[in-house]
Short mmCIF file of C-alpha atoms and ligand atoms in Angstrom, two decimals:
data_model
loop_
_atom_site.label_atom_id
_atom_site.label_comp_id
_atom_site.label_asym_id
_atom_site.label_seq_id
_atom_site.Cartn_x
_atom_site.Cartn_y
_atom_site.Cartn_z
CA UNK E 180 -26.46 163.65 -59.54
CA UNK E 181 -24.70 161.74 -56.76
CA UNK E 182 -23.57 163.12 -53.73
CA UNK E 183 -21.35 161.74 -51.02
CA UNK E 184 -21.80 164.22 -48.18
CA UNK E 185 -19.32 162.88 -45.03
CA UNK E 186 -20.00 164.37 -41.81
CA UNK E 187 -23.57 164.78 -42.97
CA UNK E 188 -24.49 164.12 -39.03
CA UNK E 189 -22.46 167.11 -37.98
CA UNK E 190 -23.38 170.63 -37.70
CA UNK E 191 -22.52 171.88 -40.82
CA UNK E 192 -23.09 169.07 -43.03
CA UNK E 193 -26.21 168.06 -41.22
CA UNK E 194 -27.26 171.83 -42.20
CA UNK E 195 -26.16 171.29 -45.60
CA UNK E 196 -28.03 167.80 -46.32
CA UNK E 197 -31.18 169.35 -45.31
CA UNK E 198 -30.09 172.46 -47.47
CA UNK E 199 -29.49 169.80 -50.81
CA UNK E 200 -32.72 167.99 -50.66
CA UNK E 201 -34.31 170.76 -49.95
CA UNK E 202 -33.29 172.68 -52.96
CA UNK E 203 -32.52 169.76 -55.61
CA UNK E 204 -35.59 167.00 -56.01
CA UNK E 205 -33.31 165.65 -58.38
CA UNK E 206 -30.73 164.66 -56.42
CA UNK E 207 -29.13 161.92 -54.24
CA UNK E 208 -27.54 162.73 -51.21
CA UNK E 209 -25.08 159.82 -49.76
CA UNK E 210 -24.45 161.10 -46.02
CA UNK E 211 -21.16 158.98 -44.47
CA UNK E 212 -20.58 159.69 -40.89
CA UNK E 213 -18.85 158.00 -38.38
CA UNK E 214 -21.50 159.03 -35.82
CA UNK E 215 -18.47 160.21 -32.97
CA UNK E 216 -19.73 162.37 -30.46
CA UNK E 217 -20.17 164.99 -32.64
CA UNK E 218 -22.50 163.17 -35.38
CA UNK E 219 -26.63 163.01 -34.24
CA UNK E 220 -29.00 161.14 -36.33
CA UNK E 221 -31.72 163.30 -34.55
CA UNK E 222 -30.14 166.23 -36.78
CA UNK E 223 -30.48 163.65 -39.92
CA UNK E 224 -34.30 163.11 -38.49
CA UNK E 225 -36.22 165.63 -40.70
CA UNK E 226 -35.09 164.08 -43.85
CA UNK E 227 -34.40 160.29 -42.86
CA UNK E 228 -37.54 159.05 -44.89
CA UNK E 229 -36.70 161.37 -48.08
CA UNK E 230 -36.12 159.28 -51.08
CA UNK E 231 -33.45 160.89 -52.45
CA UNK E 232 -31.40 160.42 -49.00
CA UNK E 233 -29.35 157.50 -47.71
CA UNK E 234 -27.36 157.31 -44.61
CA UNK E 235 -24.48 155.30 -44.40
CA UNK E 236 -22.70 154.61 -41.01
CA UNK E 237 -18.67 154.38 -41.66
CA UNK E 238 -15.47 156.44 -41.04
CA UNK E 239 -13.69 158.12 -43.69
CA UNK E 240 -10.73 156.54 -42.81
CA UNK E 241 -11.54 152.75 -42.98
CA UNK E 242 -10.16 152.57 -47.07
CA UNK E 243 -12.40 148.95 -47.28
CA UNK E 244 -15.38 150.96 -45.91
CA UNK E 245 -14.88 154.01 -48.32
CA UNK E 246 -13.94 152.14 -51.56
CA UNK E 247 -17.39 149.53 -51.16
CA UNK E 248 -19.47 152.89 -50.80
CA UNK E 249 -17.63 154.27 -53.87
CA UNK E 250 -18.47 151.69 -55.68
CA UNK E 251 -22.20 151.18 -54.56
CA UNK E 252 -22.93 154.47 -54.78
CA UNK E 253 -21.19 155.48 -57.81
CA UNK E 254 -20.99 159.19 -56.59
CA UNK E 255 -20.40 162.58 -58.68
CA UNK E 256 -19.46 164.47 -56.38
CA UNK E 257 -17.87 164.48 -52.78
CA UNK E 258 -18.00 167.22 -50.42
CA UNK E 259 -16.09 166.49 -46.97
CA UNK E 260 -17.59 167.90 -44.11
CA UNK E 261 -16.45 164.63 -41.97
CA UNK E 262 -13.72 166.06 -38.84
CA UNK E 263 -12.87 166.53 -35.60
CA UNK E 264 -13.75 170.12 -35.44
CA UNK E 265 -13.31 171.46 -32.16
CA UNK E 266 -10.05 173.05 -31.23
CA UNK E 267 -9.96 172.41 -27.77
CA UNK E 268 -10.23 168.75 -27.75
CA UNK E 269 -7.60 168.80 -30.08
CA UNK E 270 -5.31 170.33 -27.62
CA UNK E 271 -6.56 167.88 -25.10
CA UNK E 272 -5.52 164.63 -27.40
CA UNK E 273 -4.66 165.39 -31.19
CA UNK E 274 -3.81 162.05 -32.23
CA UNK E 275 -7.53 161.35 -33.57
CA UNK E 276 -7.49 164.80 -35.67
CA UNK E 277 -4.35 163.79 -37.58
CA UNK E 278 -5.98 160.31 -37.75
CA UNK E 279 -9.53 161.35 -39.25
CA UNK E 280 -8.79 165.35 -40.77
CA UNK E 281 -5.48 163.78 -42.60
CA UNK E 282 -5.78 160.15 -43.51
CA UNK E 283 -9.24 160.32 -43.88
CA UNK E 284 -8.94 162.90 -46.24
CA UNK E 285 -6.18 161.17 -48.14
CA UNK E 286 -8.78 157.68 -48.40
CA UNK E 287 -11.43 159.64 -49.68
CA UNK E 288 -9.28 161.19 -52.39
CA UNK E 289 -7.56 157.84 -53.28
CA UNK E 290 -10.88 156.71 -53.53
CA UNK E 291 -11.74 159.93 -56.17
CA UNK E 292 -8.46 158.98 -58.44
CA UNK E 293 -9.73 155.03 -58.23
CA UNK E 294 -13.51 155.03 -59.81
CA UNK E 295 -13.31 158.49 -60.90
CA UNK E 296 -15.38 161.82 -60.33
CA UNK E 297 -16.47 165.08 -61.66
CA UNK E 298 -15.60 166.90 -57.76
CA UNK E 299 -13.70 166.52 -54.84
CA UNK E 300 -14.76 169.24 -52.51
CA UNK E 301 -12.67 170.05 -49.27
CA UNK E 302 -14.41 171.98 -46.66
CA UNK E 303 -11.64 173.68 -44.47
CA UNK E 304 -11.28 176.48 -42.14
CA UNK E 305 -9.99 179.93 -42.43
CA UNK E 306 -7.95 179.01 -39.14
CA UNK E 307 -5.53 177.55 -41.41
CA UNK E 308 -4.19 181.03 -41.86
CA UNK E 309 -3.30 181.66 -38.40
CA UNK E 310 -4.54 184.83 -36.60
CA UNK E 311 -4.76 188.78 -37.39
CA UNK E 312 -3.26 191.20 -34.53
CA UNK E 313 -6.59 192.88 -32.88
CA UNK E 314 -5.20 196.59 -33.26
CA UNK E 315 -5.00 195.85 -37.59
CA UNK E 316 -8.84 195.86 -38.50
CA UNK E 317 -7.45 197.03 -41.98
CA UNK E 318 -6.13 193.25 -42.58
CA UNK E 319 -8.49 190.41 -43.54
CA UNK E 320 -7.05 186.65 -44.71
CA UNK E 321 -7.62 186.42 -48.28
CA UNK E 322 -7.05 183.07 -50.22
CA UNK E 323 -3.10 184.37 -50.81
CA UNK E 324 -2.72 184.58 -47.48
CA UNK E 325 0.14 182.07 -46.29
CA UNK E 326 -1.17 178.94 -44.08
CA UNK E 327 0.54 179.27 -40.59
CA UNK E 328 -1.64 177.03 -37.89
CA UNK E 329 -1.48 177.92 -33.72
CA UNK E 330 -3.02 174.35 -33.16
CA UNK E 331 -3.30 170.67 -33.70
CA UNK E 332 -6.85 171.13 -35.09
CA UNK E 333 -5.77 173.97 -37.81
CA UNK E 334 -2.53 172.00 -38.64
CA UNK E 335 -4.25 168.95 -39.44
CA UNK E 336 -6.81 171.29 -41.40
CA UNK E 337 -4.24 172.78 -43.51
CA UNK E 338 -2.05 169.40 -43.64
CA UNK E 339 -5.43 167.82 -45.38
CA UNK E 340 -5.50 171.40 -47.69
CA UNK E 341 -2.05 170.51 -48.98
CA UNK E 342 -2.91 167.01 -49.54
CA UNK E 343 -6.05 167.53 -51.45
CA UNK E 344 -4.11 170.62 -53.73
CA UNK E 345 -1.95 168.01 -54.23
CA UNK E 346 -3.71 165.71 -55.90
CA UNK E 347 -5.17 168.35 -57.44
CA UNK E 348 -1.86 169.23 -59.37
CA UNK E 349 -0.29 165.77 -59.65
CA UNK E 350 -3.28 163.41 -60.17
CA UNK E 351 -5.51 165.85 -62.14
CA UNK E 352 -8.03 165.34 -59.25
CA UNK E 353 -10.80 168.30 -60.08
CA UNK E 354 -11.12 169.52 -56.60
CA UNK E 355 -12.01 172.88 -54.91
CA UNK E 356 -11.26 173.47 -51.54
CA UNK E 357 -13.15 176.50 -49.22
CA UNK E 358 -11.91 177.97 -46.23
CA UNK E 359 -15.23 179.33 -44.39
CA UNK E 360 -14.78 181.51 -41.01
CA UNK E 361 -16.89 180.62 -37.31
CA UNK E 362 -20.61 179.09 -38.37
CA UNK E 363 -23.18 179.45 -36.25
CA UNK E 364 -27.06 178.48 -36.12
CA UNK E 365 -29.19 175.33 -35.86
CA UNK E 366 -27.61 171.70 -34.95
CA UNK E 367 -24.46 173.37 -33.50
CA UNK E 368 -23.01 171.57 -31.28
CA UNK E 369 -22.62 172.47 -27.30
CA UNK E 370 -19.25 172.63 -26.84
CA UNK E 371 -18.81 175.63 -29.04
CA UNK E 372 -18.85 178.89 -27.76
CA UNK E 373 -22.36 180.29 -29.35
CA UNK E 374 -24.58 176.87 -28.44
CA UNK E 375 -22.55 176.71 -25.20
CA UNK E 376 -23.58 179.94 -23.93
CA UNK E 377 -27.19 179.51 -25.03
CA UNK E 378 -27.47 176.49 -23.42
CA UNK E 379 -26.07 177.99 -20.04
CA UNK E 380 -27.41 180.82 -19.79
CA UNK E 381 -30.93 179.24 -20.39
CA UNK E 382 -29.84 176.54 -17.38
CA UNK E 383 -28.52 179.79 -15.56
CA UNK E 384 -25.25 178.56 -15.38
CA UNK E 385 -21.93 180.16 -15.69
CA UNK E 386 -20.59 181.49 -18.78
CA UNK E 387 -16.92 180.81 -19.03
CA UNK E 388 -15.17 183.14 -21.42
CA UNK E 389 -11.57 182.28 -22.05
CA UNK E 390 -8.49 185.00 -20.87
CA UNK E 391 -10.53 188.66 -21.46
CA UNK E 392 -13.11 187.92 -23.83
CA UNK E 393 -11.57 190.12 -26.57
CA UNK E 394 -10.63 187.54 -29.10
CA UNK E 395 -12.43 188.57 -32.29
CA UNK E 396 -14.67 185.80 -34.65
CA UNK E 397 -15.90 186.49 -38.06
CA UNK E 398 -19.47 184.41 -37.66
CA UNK E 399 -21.34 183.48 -40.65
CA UNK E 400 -24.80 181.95 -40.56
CA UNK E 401 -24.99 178.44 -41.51
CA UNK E 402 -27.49 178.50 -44.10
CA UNK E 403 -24.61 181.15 -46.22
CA UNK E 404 -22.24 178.82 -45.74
CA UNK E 405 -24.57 176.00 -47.54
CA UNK E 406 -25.35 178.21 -50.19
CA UNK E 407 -21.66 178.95 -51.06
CA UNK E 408 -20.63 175.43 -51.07
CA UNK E 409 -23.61 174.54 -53.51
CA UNK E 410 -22.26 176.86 -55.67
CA UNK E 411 -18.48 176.40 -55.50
CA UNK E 412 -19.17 172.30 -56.36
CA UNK E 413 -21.06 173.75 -59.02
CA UNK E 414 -19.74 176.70 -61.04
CA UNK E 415 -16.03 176.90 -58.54
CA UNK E 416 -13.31 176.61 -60.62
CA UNK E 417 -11.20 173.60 -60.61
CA UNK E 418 -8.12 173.50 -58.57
CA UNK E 419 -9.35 177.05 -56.58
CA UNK E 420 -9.70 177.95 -52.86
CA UNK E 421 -12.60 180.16 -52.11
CA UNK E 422 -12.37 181.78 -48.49
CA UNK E 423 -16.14 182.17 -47.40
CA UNK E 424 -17.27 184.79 -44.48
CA UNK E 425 -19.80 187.73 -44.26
CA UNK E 426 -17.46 190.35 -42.12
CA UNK E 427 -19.93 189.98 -39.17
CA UNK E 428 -16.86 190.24 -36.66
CA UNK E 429 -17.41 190.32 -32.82
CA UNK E 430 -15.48 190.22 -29.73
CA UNK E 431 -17.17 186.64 -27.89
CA UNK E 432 -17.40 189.41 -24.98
CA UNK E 433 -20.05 191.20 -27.26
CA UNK E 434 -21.30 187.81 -28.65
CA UNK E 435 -22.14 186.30 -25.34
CA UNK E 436 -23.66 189.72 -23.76
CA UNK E 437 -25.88 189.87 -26.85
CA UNK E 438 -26.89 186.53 -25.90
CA UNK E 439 -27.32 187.12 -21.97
CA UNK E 440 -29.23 190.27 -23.24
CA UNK E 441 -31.79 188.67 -25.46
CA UNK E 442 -32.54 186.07 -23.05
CA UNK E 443 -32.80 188.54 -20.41
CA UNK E 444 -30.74 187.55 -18.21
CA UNK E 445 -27.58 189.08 -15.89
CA UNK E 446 -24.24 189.72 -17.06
CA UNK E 447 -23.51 188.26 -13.57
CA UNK E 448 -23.19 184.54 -15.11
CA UNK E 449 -20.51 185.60 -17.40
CA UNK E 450 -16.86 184.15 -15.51
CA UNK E 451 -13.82 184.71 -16.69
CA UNK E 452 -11.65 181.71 -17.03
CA UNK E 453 -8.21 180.55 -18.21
CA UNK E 454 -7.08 181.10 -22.02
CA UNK E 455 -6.96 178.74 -24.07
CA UNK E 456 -3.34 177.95 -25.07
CA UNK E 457 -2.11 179.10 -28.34
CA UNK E 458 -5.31 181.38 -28.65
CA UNK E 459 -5.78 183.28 -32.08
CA UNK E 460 -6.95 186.61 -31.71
CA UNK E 461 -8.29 187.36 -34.45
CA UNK E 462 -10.33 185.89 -37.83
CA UNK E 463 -11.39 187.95 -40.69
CA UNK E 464 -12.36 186.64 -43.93
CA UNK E 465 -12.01 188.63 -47.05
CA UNK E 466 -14.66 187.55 -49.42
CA UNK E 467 -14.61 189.26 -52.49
CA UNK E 468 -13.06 186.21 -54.55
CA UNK E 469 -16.22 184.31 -54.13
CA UNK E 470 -18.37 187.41 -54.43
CA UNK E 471 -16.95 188.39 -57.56
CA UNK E 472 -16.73 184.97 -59.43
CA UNK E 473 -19.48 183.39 -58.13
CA UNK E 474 -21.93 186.01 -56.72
CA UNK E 475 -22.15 184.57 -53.15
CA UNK E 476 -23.05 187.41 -50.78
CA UNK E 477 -24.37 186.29 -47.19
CA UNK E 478 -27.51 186.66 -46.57
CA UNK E 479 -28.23 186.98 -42.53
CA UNK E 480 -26.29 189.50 -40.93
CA UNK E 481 -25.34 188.57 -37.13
CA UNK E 482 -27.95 190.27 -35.64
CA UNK E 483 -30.82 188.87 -37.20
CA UNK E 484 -29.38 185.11 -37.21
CA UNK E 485 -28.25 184.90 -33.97
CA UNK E 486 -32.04 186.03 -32.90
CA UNK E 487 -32.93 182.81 -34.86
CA UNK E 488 -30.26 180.58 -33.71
CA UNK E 489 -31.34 181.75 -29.85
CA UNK E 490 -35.45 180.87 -30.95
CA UNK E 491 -33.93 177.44 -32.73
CA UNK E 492 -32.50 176.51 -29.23
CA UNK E 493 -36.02 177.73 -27.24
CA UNK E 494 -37.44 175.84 -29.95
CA UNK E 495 -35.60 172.80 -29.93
CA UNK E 496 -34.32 172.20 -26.34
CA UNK E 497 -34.81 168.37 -26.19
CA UNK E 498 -32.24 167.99 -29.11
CA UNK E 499 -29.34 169.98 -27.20
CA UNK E 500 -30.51 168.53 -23.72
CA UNK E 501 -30.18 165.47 -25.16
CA UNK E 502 -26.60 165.98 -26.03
CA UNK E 503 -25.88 167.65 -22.30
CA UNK E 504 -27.37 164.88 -20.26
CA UNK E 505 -25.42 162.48 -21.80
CA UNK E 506 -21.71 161.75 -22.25
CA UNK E 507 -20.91 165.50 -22.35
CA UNK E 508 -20.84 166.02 -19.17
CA UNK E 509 -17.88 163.98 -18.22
CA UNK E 510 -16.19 166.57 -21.16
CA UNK E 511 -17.61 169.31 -19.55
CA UNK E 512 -16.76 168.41 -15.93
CA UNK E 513 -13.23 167.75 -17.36
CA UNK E 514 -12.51 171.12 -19.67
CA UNK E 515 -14.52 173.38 -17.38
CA UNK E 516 -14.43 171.95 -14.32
CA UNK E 517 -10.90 172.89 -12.85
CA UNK E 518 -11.08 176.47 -14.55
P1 LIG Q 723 -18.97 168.72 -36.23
O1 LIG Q 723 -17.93 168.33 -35.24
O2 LIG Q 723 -20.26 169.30 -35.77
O3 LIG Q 723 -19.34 167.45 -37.13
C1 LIG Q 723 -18.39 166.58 -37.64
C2 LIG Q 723 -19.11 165.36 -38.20
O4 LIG Q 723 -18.12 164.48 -38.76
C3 LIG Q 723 -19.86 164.54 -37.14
O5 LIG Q 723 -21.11 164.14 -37.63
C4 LIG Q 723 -18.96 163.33 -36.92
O6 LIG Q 723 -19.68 162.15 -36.54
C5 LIG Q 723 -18.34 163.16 -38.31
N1 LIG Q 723 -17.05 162.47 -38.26
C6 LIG Q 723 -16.01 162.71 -37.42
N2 LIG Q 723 -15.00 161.86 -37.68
C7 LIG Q 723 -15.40 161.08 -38.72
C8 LIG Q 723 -14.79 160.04 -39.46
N3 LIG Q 723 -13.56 159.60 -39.15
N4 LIG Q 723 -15.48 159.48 -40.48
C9 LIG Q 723 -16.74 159.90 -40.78
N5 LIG Q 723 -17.37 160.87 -40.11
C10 LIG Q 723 -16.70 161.47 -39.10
O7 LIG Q 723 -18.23 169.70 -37.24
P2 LIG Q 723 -18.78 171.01 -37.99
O8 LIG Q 723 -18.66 172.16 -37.09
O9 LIG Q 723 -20.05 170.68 -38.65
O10 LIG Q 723 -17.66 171.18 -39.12
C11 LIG Q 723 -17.77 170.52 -40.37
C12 LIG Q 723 -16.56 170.84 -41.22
O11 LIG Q 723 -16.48 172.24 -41.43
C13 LIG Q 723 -15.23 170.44 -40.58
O12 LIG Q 723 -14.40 169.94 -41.59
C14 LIG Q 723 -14.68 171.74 -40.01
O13 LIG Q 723 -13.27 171.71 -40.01
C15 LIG Q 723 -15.22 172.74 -41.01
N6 LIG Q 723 -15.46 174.11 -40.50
C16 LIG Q 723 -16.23 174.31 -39.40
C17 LIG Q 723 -16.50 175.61 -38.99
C18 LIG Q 723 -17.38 175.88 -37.79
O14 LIG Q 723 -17.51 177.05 -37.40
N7 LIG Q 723 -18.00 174.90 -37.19
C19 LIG Q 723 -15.97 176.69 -39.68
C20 LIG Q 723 -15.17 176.44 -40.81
C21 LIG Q 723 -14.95 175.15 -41.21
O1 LIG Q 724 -16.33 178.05 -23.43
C1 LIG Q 724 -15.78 178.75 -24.31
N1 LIG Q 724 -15.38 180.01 -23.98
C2 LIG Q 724 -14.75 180.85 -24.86
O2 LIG Q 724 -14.39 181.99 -24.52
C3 LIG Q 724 -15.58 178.30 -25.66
C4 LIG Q 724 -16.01 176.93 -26.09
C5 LIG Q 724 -14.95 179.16 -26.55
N2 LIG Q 724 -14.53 180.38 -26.16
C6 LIG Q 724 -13.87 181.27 -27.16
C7 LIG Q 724 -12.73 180.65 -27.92
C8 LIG Q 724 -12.81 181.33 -29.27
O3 LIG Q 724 -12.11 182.55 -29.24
O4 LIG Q 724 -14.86 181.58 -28.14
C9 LIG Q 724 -14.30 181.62 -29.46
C10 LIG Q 724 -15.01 180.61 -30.33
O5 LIG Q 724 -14.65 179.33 -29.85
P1 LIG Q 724 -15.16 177.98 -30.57
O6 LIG Q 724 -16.64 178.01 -30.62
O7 LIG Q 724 -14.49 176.83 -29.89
O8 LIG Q 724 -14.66 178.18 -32.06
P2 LIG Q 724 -13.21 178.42 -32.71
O9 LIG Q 724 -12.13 177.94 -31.83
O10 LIG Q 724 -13.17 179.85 -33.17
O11 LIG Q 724 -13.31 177.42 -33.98
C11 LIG Q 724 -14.51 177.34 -34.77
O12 LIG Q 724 -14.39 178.07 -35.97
C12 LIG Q 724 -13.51 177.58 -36.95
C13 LIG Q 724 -14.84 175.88 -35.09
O13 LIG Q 724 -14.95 175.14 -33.89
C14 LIG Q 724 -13.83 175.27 -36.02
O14 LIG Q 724 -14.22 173.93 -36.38
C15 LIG Q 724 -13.74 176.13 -37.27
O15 LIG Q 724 -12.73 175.65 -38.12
#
């Protein structure tokens, strides 16, 4: 079996390559990644000499690029991991998420009706249902739920879900999209709130928290998110959305004190800062589609995998400092610096 993996240099689809060759010694794992700020080889580093792994340096949306390794590579199956991920760049300058999240998307899938494939696999988000109101605990998004996006990330997210559904229906394409809530865990990448914190609280920095802290994630640990998606490309039903999450919801008040706790240090570094416009309050994933059909459950409840994600970043400071030291800190000057 053939696998094109894009974004394989990314957080969650560096997390997933690792999870593939782990698993399958049968299987060839294609990563494509652009390598933007957001792609590391050093993520790709445990499993650059594996034989059953090739990395290929491109961007989804360069159609030349994508139709050569098509027909190189003669994959089975694609699974797109490759995006601009991070909502608040997107409200910086969304241009480049409507760019690579939408016509990237739509290469990769003319490039599935043109040599053919047995799966197209779409990873999405469940922001592209909007938010919950925090006093309704009782409501959870389930894969009914209608898309309704708050910002230029989630609409390009859901644009791409349309586009990919619709080649589903018109073109026959057999695709399967998933819409997986707030991953955390090894490889994330510092400008997200979990890894962000870590990384200042460790440095004793400040710990900005947007408006009162109270918005409310649904974080699932990476590894269950890997596991889901090897089984939706393998026994998901054609043409279906799957929403993926593990009800682990938190405040990111309670989320970054649990981190200042564990690394015992004072609730004096949190700050409060301004909120970030458009701001949902609240994700919640309902899960039982992919629980009954498939028999996904997660498998690391917050507690326990935020423990290891903390150890991961003790562990493995030089690949985060890395990151900091570099680049990032003219992002970080600029998003955090007038706050
Ligand atoms: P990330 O930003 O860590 O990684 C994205 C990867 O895609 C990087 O390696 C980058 O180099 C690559 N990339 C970007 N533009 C590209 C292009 N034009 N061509 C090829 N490669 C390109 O993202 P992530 O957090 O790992 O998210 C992966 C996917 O999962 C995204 O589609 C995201 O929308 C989705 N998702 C993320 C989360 C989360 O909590 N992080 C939750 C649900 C869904
Ligand atoms: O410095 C911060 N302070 C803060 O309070 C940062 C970076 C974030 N936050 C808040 C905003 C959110 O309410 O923490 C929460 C989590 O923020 P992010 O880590 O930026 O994640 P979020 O916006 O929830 O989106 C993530 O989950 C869904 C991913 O980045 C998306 O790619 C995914 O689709």
């Amino acid at each position: 079996m053939n696998i094109i993996v894009t974004g394989g240099a990314g957080f969650i689809g560096g997390n997933f390559v690792h999870y593939m060759l782990n698993k399958y010694n049968d299987y060839k794992i294609i990563c494509l990644d652009a390598l933007t700020y957001a792609g590391n080889m050093e993520t790709l580093e445990p499993v650059i000499n594996n034989k059953n792994f090739k990395f290929i340096k491109g961007d989804i949306a360069d159609r030349n690029l994508v139709y050569k390794v098509f027909e190189e590579q003669k994959p089975d199956i694609i699974v797109n991991f490759a995006a601009e991920s991070h909502v608040d760049r997107s409200i910086d300058a969304p241009e480049i998420f409507l760019k690579t999240n939408i016509i990237g998307t739509s290469v990769l899938l003319d490039a599935c009706r043109k040599y053919g494939i047995k799966r197209y696999h779409q990873v999405s988000t469940d922001e592209v249902y909007g938010d919950l109101p925090l006093d309704r605990t009782d409501l959870f998004f389930t894969e009914k739920t209608p898309l309704h996006t708050s910002s230029p990330y989630s609409a390009s997210k859901a644009s791409a879900d349309l586009l990919v559904q619709a080649y589903g229906r018109t073109y026959k394409l057999p695709i399967t999209i998933s819409r997986c809530s707030n991953n955390y865990g090894p490889y994330h990448f510092p400008e997200k709130l979990i890894p962000l914190v870590i990384a200042n609280v460790l440095n004793d920095r400040a710990v900005p928290v947007y408006g009162k802290g109270e918005n409310v994630r649904d974080w699932l640990y990476v590894e269950d998110h890997c596991r889901a998606i090897d089984m939706i490309i393998h026994d998901g039903k054609e043409g279906e959305v799957y929403n993926i999450g593990g009800h682990n919801e938190r405040t990111n008040l309670q989320v970054v004190k649990t981190i200042i706790k564990a690394l015992g240090k004072s609730e004096k570094l949190i700050t409060y800062v301004a909120d970030r416009p458009g701001h949902d309050m609240r994700y919640a994933i309902d899960p039982t589609k992919i629980e009954n059909e498939l028999g996904w459950k997660p498998q690391t409840f917050f507690d326990y995998g935020i423990e290891k994600t903390i150890k991961w970043y003790i562990d493995n400071k030089k690949w985060w400092e890395n990151i900091i030291n570099g680049e990032y800190q003219k992002y970080y000057e600029k998003m955090y610096g007038g706050k």
